[in-house]
CSV table of C-alpha atoms in Angstrom, one decimal:
chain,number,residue,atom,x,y,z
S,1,UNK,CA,-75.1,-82.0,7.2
S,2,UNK,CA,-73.2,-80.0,4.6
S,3,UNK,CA,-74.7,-77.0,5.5
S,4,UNK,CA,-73.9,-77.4,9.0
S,5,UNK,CA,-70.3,-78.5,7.4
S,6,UNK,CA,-69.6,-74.9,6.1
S,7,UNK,CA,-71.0,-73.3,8.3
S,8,UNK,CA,-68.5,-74.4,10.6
S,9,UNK,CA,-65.8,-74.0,8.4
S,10,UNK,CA,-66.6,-70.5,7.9
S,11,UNK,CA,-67.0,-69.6,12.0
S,12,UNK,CA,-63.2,-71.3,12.4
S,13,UNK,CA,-61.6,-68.7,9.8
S,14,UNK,CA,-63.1,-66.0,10.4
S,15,UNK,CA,-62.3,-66.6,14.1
S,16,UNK,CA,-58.4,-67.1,12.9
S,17,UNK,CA,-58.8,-64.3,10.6
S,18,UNK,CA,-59.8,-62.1,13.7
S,19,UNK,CA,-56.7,-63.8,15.8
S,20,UNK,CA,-54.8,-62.7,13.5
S,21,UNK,CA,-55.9,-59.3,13.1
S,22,UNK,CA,-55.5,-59.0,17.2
S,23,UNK,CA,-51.8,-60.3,16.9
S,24,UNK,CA,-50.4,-58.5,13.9
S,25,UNK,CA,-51.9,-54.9,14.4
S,26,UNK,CA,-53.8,-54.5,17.4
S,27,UNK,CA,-51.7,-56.4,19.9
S,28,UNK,CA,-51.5,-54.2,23.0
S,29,UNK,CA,-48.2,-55.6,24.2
S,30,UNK,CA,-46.0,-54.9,21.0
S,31,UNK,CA,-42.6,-53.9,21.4
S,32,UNK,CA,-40.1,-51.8,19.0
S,33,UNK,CA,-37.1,-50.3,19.4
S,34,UNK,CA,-35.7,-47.0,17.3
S,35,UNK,CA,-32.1,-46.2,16.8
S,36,UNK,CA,-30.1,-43.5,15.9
S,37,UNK,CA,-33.4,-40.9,16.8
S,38,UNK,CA,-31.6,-37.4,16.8
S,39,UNK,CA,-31.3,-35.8,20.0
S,40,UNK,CA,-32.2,-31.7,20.3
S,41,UNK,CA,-30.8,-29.4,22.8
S,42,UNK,CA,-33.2,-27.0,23.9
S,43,UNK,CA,-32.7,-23.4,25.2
S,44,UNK,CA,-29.5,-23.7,23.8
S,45,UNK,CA,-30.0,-19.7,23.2
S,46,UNK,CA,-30.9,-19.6,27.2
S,47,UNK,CA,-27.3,-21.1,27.8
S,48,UNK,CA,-25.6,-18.3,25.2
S,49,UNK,CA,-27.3,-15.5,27.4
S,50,UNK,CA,-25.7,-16.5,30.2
S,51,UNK,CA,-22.1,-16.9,28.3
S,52,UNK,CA,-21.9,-20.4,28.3
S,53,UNK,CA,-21.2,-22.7,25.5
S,54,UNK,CA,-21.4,-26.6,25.4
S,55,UNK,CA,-17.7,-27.9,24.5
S,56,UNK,CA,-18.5,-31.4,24.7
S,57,UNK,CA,-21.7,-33.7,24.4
S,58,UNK,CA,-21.6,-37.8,25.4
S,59,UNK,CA,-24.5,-38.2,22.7
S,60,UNK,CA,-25.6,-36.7,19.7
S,61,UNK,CA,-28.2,-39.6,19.3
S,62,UNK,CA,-30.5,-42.1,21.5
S,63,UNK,CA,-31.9,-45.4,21.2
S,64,UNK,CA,-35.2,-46.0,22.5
S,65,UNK,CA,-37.7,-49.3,22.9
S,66,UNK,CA,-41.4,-48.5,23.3
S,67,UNK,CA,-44.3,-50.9,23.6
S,68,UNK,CA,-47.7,-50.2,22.9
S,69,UNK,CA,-50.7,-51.1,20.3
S,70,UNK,CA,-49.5,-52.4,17.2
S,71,UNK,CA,-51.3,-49.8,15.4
S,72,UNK,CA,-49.3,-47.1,17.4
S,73,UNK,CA,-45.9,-48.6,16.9
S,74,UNK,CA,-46.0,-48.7,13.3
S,75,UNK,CA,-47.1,-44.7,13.1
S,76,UNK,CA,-43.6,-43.4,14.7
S,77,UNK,CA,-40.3,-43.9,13.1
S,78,UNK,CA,-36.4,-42.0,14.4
S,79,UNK,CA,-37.3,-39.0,12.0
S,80,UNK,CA,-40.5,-38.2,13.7
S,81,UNK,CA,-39.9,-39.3,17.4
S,82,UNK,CA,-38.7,-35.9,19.1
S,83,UNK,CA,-35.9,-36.4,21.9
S,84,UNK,CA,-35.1,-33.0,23.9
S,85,UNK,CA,-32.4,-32.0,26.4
S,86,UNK,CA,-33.8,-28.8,28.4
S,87,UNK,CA,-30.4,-26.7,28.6
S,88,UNK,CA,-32.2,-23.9,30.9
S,89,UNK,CA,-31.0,-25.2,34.7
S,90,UNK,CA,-27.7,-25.1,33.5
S,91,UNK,CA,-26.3,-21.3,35.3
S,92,UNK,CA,-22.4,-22.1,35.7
S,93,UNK,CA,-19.5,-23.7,33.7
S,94,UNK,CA,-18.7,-27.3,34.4
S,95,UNK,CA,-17.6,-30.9,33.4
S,96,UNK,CA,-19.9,-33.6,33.1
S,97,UNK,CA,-23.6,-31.6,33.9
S,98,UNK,CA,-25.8,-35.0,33.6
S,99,UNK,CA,-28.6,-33.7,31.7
S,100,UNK,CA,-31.9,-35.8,30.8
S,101,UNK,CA,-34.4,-35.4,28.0
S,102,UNK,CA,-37.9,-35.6,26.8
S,103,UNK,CA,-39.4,-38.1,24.7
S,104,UNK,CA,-42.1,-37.3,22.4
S,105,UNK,CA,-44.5,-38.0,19.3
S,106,UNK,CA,-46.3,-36.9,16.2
S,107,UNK,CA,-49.6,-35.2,16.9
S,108,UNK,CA,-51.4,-38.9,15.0
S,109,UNK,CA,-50.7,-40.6,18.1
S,110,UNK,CA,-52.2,-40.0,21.9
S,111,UNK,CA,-49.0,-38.7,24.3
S,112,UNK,CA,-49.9,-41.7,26.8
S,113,UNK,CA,-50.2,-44.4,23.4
S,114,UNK,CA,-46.3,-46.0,24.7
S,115,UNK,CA,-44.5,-47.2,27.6
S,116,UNK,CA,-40.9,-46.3,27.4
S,117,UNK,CA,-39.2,-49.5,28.0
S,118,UNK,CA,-35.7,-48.4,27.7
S,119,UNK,CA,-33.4,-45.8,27.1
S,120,UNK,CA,-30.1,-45.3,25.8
S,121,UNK,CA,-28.5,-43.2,27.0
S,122,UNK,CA,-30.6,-42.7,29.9
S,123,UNK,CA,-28.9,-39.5,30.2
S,124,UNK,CA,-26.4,-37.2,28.5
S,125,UNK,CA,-22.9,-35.5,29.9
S,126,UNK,CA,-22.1,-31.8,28.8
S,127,UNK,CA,-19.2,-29.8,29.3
S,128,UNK,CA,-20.0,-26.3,29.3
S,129,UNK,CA,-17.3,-23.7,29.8
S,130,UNK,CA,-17.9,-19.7,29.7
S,131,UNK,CA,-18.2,-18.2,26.2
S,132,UNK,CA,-15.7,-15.0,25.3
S,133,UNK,CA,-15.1,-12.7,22.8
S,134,UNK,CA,-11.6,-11.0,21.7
S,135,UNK,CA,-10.1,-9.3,19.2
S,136,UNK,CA,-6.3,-10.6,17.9
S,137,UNK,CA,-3.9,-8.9,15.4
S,138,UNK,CA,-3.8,-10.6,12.2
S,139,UNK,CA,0.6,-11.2,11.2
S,140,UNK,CA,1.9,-12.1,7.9
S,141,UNK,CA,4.8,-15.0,8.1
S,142,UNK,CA,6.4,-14.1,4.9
S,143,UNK,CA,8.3,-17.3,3.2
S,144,UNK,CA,11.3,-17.0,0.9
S,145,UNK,CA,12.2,-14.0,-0.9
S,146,UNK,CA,11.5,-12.5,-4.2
S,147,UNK,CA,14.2,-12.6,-7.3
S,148,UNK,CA,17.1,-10.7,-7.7
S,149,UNK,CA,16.4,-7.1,-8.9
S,150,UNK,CA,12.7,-7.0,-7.3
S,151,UNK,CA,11.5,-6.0,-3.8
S,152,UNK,CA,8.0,-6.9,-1.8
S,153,UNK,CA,7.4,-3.6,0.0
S,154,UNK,CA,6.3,-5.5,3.3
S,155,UNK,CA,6.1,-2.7,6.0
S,156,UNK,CA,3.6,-1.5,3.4
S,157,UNK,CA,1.4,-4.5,2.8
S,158,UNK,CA,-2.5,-3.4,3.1
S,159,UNK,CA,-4.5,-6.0,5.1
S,160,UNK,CA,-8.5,-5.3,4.5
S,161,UNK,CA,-8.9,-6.7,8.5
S,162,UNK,CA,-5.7,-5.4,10.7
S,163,UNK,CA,-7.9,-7.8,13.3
S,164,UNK,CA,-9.9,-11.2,13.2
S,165,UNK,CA,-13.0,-11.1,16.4
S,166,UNK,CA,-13.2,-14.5,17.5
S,167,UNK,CA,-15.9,-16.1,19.8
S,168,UNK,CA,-15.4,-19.4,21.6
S,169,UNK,CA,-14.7,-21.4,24.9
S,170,UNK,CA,-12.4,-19.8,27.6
S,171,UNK,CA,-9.8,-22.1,27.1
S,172,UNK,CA,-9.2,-22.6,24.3
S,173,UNK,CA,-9.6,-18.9,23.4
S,174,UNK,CA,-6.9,-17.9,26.0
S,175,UNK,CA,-4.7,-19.6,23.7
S,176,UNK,CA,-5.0,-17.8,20.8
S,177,UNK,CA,-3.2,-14.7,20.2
S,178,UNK,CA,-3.0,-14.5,16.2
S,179,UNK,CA,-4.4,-14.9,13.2
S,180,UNK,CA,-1.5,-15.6,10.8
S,181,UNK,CA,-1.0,-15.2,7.0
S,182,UNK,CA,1.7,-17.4,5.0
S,183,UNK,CA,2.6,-15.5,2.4
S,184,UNK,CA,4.8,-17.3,0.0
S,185,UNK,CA,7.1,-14.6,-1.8
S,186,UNK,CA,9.1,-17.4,-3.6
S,187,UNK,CA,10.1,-16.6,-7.1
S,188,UNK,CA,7.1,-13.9,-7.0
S,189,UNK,CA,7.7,-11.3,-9.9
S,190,UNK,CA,4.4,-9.0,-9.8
S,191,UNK,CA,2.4,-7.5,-7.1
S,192,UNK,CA,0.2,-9.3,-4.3
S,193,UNK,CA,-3.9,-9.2,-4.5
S,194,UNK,CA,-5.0,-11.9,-2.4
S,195,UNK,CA,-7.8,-13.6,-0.3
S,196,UNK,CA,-5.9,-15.3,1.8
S,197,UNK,CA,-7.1,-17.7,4.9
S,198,UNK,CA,-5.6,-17.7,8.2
S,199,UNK,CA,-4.2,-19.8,10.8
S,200,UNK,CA,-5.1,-19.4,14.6
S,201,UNK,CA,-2.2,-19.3,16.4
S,202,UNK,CA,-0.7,-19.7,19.9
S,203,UNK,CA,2.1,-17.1,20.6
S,204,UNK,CA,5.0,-19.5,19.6
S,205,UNK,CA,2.9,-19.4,16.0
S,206,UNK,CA,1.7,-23.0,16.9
S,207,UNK,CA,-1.6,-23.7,15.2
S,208,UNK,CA,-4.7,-24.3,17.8
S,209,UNK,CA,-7.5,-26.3,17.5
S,210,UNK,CA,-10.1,-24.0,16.8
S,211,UNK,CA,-13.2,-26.4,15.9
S,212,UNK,CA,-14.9,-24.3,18.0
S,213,UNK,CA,-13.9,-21.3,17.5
S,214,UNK,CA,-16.1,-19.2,15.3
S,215,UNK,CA,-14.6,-15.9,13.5
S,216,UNK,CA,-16.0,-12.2,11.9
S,217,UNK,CA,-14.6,-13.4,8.7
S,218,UNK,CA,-13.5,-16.0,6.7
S,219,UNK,CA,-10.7,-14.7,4.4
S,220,UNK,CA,-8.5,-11.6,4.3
S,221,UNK,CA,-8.0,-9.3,1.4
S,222,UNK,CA,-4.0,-8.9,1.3
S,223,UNK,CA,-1.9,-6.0,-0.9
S,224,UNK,CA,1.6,-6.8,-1.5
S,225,UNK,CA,3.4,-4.1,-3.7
S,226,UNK,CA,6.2,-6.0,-5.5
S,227,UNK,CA,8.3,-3.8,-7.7
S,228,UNK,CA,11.7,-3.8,-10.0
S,229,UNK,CA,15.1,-2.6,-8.3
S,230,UNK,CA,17.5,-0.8,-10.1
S,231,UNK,CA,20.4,1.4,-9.0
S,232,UNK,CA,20.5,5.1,-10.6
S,233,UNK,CA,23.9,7.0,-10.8
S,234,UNK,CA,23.3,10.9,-9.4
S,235,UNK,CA,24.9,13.3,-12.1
S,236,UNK,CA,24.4,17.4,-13.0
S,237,UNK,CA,24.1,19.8,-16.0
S,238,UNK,CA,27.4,21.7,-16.3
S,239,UNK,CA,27.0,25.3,-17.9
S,240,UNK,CA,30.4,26.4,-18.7
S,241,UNK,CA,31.2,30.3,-18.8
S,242,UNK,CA,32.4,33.6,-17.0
S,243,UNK,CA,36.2,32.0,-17.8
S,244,UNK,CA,35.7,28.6,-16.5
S,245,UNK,CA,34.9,25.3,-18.6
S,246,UNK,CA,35.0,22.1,-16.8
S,247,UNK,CA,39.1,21.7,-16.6
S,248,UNK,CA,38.8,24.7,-14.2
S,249,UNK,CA,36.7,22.4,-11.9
S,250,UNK,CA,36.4,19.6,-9.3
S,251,UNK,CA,32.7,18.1,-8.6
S,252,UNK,CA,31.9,15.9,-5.7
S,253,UNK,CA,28.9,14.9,-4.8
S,254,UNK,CA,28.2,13.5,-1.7
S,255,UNK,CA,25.9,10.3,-3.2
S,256,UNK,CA,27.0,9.0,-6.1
S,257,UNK,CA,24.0,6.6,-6.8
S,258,UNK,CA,20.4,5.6,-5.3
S,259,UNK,CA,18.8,2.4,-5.3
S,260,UNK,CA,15.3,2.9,-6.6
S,261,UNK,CA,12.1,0.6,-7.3
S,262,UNK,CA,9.3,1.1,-9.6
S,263,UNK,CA,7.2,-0.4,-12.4
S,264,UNK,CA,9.3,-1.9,-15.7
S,265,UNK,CA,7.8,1.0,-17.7
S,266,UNK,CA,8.8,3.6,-15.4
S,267,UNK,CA,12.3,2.5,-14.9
S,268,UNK,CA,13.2,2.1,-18.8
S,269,UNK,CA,11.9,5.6,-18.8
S,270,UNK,CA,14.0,6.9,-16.3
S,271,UNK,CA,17.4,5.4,-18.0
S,272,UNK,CA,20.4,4.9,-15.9
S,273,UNK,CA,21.4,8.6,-14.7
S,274,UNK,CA,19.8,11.3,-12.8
S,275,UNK,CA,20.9,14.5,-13.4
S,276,UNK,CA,19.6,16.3,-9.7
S,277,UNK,CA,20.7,19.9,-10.7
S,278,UNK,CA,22.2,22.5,-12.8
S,279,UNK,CA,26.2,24.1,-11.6
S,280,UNK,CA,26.0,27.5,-13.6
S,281,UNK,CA,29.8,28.3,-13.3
S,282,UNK,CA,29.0,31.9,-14.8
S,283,UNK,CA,27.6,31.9,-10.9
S,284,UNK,CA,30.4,30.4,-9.2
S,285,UNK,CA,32.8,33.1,-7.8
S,286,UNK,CA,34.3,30.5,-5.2
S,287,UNK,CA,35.2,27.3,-3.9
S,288,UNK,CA,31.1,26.8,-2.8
S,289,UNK,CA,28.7,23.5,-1.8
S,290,UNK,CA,25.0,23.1,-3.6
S,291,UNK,CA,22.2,21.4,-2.5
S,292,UNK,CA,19.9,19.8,-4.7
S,293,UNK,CA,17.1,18.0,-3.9
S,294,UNK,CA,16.9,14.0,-5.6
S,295,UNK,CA,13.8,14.6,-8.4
S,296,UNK,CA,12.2,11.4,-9.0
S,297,UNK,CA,8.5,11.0,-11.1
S,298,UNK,CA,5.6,9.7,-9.6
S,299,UNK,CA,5.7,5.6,-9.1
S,300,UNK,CA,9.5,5.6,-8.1
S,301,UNK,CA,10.5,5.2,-5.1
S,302,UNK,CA,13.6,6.3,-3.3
S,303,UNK,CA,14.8,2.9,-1.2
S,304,UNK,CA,17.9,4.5,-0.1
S,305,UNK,CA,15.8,7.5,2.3
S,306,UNK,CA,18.2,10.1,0.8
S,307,UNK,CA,15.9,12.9,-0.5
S,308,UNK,CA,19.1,15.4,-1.5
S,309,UNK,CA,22.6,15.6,-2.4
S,310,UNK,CA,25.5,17.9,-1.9
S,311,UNK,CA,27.8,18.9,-4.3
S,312,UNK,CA,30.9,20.0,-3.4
S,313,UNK,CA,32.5,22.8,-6.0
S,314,UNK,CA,36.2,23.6,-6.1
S,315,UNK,CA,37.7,26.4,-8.8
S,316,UNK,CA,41.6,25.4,-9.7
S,317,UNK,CA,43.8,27.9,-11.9
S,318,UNK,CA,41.5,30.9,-12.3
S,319,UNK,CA,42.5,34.6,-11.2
S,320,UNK,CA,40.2,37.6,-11.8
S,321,UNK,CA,41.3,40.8,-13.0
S,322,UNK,CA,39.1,44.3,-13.0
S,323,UNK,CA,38.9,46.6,-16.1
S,324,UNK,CA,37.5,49.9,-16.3
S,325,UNK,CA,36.0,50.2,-19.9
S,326,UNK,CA,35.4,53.9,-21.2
S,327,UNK,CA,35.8,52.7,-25.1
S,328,UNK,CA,32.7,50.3,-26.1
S,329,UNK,CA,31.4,49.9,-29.2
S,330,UNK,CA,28.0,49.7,-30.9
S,331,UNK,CA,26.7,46.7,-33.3
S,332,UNK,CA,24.0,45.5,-34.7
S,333,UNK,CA,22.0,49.0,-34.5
S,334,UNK,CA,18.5,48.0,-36.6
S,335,UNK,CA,18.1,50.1,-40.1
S,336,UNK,CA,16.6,52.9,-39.5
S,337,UNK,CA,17.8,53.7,-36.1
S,338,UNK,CA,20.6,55.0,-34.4
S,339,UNK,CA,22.2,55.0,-30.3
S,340,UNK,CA,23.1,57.4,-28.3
S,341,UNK,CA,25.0,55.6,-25.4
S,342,UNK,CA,24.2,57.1,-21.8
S,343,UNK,CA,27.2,55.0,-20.4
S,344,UNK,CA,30.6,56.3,-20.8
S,345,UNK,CA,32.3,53.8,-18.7
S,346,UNK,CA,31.6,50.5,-17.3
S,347,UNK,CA,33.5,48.4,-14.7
S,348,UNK,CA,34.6,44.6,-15.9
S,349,UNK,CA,35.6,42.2,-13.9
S,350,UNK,CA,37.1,38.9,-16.5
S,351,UNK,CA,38.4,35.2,-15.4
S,352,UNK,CA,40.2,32.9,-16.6
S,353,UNK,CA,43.8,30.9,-16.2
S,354,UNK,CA,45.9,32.1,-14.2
S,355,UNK,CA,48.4,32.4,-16.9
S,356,UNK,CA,46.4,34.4,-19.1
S,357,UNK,CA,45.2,36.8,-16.8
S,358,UNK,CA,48.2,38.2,-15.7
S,359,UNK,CA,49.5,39.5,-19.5
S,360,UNK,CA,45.9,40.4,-19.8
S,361,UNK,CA,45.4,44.4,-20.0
S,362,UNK,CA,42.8,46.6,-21.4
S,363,UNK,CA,44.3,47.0,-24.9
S,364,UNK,CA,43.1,43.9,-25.1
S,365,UNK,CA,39.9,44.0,-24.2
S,366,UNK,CA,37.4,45.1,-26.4
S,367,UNK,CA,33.6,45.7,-25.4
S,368,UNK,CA,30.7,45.7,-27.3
S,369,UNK,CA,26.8,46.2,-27.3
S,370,UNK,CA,24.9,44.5,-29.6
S,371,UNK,CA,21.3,46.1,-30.6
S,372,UNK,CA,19.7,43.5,-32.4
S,373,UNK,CA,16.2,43.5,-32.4
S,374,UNK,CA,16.0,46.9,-30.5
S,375,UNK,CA,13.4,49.0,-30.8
S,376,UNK,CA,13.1,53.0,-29.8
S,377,UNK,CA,13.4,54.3,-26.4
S,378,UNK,CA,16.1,54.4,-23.8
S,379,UNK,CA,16.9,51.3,-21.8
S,380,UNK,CA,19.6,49.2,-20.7
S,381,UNK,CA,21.7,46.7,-23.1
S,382,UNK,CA,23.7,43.8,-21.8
S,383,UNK,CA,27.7,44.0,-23.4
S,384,UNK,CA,29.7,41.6,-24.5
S,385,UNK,CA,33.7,41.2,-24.5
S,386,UNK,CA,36.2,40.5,-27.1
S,387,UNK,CA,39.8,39.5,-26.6
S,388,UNK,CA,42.4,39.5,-28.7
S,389,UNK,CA,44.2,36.4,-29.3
S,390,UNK,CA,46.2,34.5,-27.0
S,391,UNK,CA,43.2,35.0,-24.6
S,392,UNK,CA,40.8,33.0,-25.8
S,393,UNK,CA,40.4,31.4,-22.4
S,394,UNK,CA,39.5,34.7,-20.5
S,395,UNK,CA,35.8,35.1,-20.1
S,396,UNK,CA,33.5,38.1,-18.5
S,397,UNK,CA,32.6,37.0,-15.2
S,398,UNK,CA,31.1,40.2,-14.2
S,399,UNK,CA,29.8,43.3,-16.3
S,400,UNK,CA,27.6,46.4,-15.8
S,401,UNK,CA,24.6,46.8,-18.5
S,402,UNK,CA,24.9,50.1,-20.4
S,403,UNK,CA,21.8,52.7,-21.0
S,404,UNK,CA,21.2,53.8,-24.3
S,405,UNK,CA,18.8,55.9,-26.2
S,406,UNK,CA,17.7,54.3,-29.4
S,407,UNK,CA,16.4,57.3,-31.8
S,408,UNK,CA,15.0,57.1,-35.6
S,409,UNK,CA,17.8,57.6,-38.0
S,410,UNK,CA,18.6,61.6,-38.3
S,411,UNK,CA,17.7,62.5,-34.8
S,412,UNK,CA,21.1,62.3,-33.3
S,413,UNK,CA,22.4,64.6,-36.2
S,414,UNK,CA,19.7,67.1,-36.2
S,415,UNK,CA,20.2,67.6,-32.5
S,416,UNK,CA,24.2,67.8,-32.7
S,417,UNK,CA,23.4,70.8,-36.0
S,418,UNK,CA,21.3,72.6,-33.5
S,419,UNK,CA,23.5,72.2,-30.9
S,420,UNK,CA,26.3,73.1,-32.8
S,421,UNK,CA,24.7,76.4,-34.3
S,422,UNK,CA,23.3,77.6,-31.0
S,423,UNK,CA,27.0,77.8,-29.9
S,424,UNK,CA,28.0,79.4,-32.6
S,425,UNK,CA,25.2,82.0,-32.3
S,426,UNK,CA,26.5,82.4,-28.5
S,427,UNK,CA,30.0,83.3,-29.5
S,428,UNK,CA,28.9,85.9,-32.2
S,429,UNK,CA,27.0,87.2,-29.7
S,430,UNK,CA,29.8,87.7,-27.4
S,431,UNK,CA,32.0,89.4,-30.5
S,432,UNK,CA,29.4,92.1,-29.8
């Protein structure tokens, strides 16, 4: 009887334990449902071909409940469950394309192992639009100003892309016309190097909504050159002579100062004048105008455009009075040398005040030629002139060079003995 007993006992569980078995993993009619399972879009490349773009999609997601063998359900999960939109029959633009997709499963489990019970979505809404390509300018919207005394050389500025491609949906990239730079110049003191991002813009410099817009670049290399101001007074060498000095003189120039920028270094350098040219008055016969063009070093920069300046030259209280000199005198003749002067007389034309010049005669002028340094030969020699007093005013505004021989000590004598005995022998001869 006890055998009977157990053996009874052990039929009934292993009968439950096979029950079981049936109900918790074979069970043919098990049901699951998986959330969240991604959902693909494919030929999405197709769809680019053919200038199209997706701008809007109802679902990025699915649920989905499948029934089938235990065994089956518990191999699939949302990661490995594939969900696919075909994209390919879509040729034209359009809101709301229902699209449907493709259910299926790891390579572990037979295609046919599930019945899909339910689906949601069941289907999938897409608006497509045509996909364009366009090139906009890229602006700078500059913002404040910099400090007194400096200046941001703007119309200058160096942008690394003068244009930003962009690439997105038809309508939304009909509204862009600009890609546009803030550039805040506030309280800025040295020079702009920048990668600088940039705002799609509408032609009223309203941002767009470009989410799905894509661009050639991300940032834009900017150049800025910000430099010191400083205003330079215009001024000239004066070289006083031929009778004039600076009382005998009125200067004008036609720009008095220039407004200049440049680094700190280079304006210290340059100080606070210019001198633009030299006025030789030893040149200056007449009431005249110069030109000189503005000189400015490397690294400065002329703000005011005005590349020369004029200066206006009037003479006041000067006459000019002509001398013909046959009396000039030798100086200065090196040891061991002499002169023999070629010139006998030499035209001199003196200036000075008015006043000064008109007692002025050639008793007291005196003219001299100094031979410092000369050496032996015959040239010509610049002169000098020397008045007496009460005309220390007058200068030479005009004077000839004289020619002059320049012999060894003894020559000059030797030739004037021969000279001098061949006429004697002459008028002997004509005693005879």
């Amino acid at each position: 009887m006890k055998n009977k007993f157990a053996a009874a006992a052990l039929s009934v569980a292993a009968a439950f334990l096979l029950w079981l078995y049936v109900i918790t993993t074979v069970s043919p009619g098990s049901k699951q449902t998986y959330y969240n399972i991604p959902l693909v879009l494919g030929n999405e490349s197709v769809l680019a071909e053919r200038g199209l773009m997706i701008t809007y999609q109802s679902a990025s997601s699915v649920n989905l409940e499948l029934s089938g063998n235990r065994t089956d359900l518990v191999k699939v999960n949302p990661a490995n469950i594939t969900v696919k939109a075909d994209l390919s029959n879509i040729y034209e633009p359009g809101n709301q394309i229902s699209v449907g997709y493709s259910v299926s499963f790891p390579g572990n489990v037979a295609s046919n192992a599930f019945v899909v019970e339910s689906k949601s979505p069941g289907r999938i809404f897409l608006n497509v639009e045509r996909r364009v390509s366009k090139s906009i300018p890229v602006e700078v919207k500059w913002i404040g100003s910099v400090p007194d005394g400096f200046i941001a050389d703007r119309d200058n500025r160096q942008l690394e892309y003068p244009t930003v491609q962009i690439v997105g949906p038809q309508s939304i990239a009909d509204q862009i016309e600009k890609a546009v730079i803030d550039v805040d110049l506030t309280d800025q003191r040295e020079s702009i190097s920048w990668d600088c991002k940039y705002t799609l813009c509408n032609g009223a410099d309203e941002p767009v909504d470009a989410s799905l817009i894509t661009t050639n670049v991300d940032q834009i290399h900017l150049e800025v050159r910000i430099q010191r101001v400083k205003d330079i007074a215009l001024t000239y060498h004066l070289v006083e002579g031929g009778g004039a000095t600076e009382s005998n003189v009125d200067i004008t120039l036609s720009t008095e100062k220039i407004r200049v920028s440049g680094s700190e270094a280079a304006l210290d350098l340059m100080g606070d004048q210019l001198v633009v040219g030299t006025i030789d008055l030893t040149e200056i016969e007449s009431d005249t105008v110069k030109t000189f063009t503005i000189p400015l070093e490397e690294g400065i920069t002329n703000l005011t455009g005005i590349s020369e300046v004029t200066a206006t030259i009037t003479l006041k209280g000067l006459a000019t009075k002509d001398f013909l000199i046959r009396q000039i005198s030798v100086v200065n003749v090196p040891e061991g040398l002499e002169v023999e002067l070629i010139t006998q007389e030499l035209n001199l034309q003196v200036r000075g005040p008015a006043a000064q010049i008109a007692k002025l005669t050639a008793d007291d002028v005196m003219v001299v030629v100094d031979f410092t340094g000369a050496e032996v030969g015959t040239a010509t020699f610049p002169v000098r002139a020397v008045f007496t007093d009460g005309f220390r005013d007058v200068g030479v505004f005009r004077a000839e060079s004289v020619s002059a021989s320049v012999v060894p000590a003894g020559t000059l004598a030797t030739e004037t003995t021969a000279a001098a005995e061949a006429t004697a022998a002459a008028g002997r001869s004509e005693e005879h």
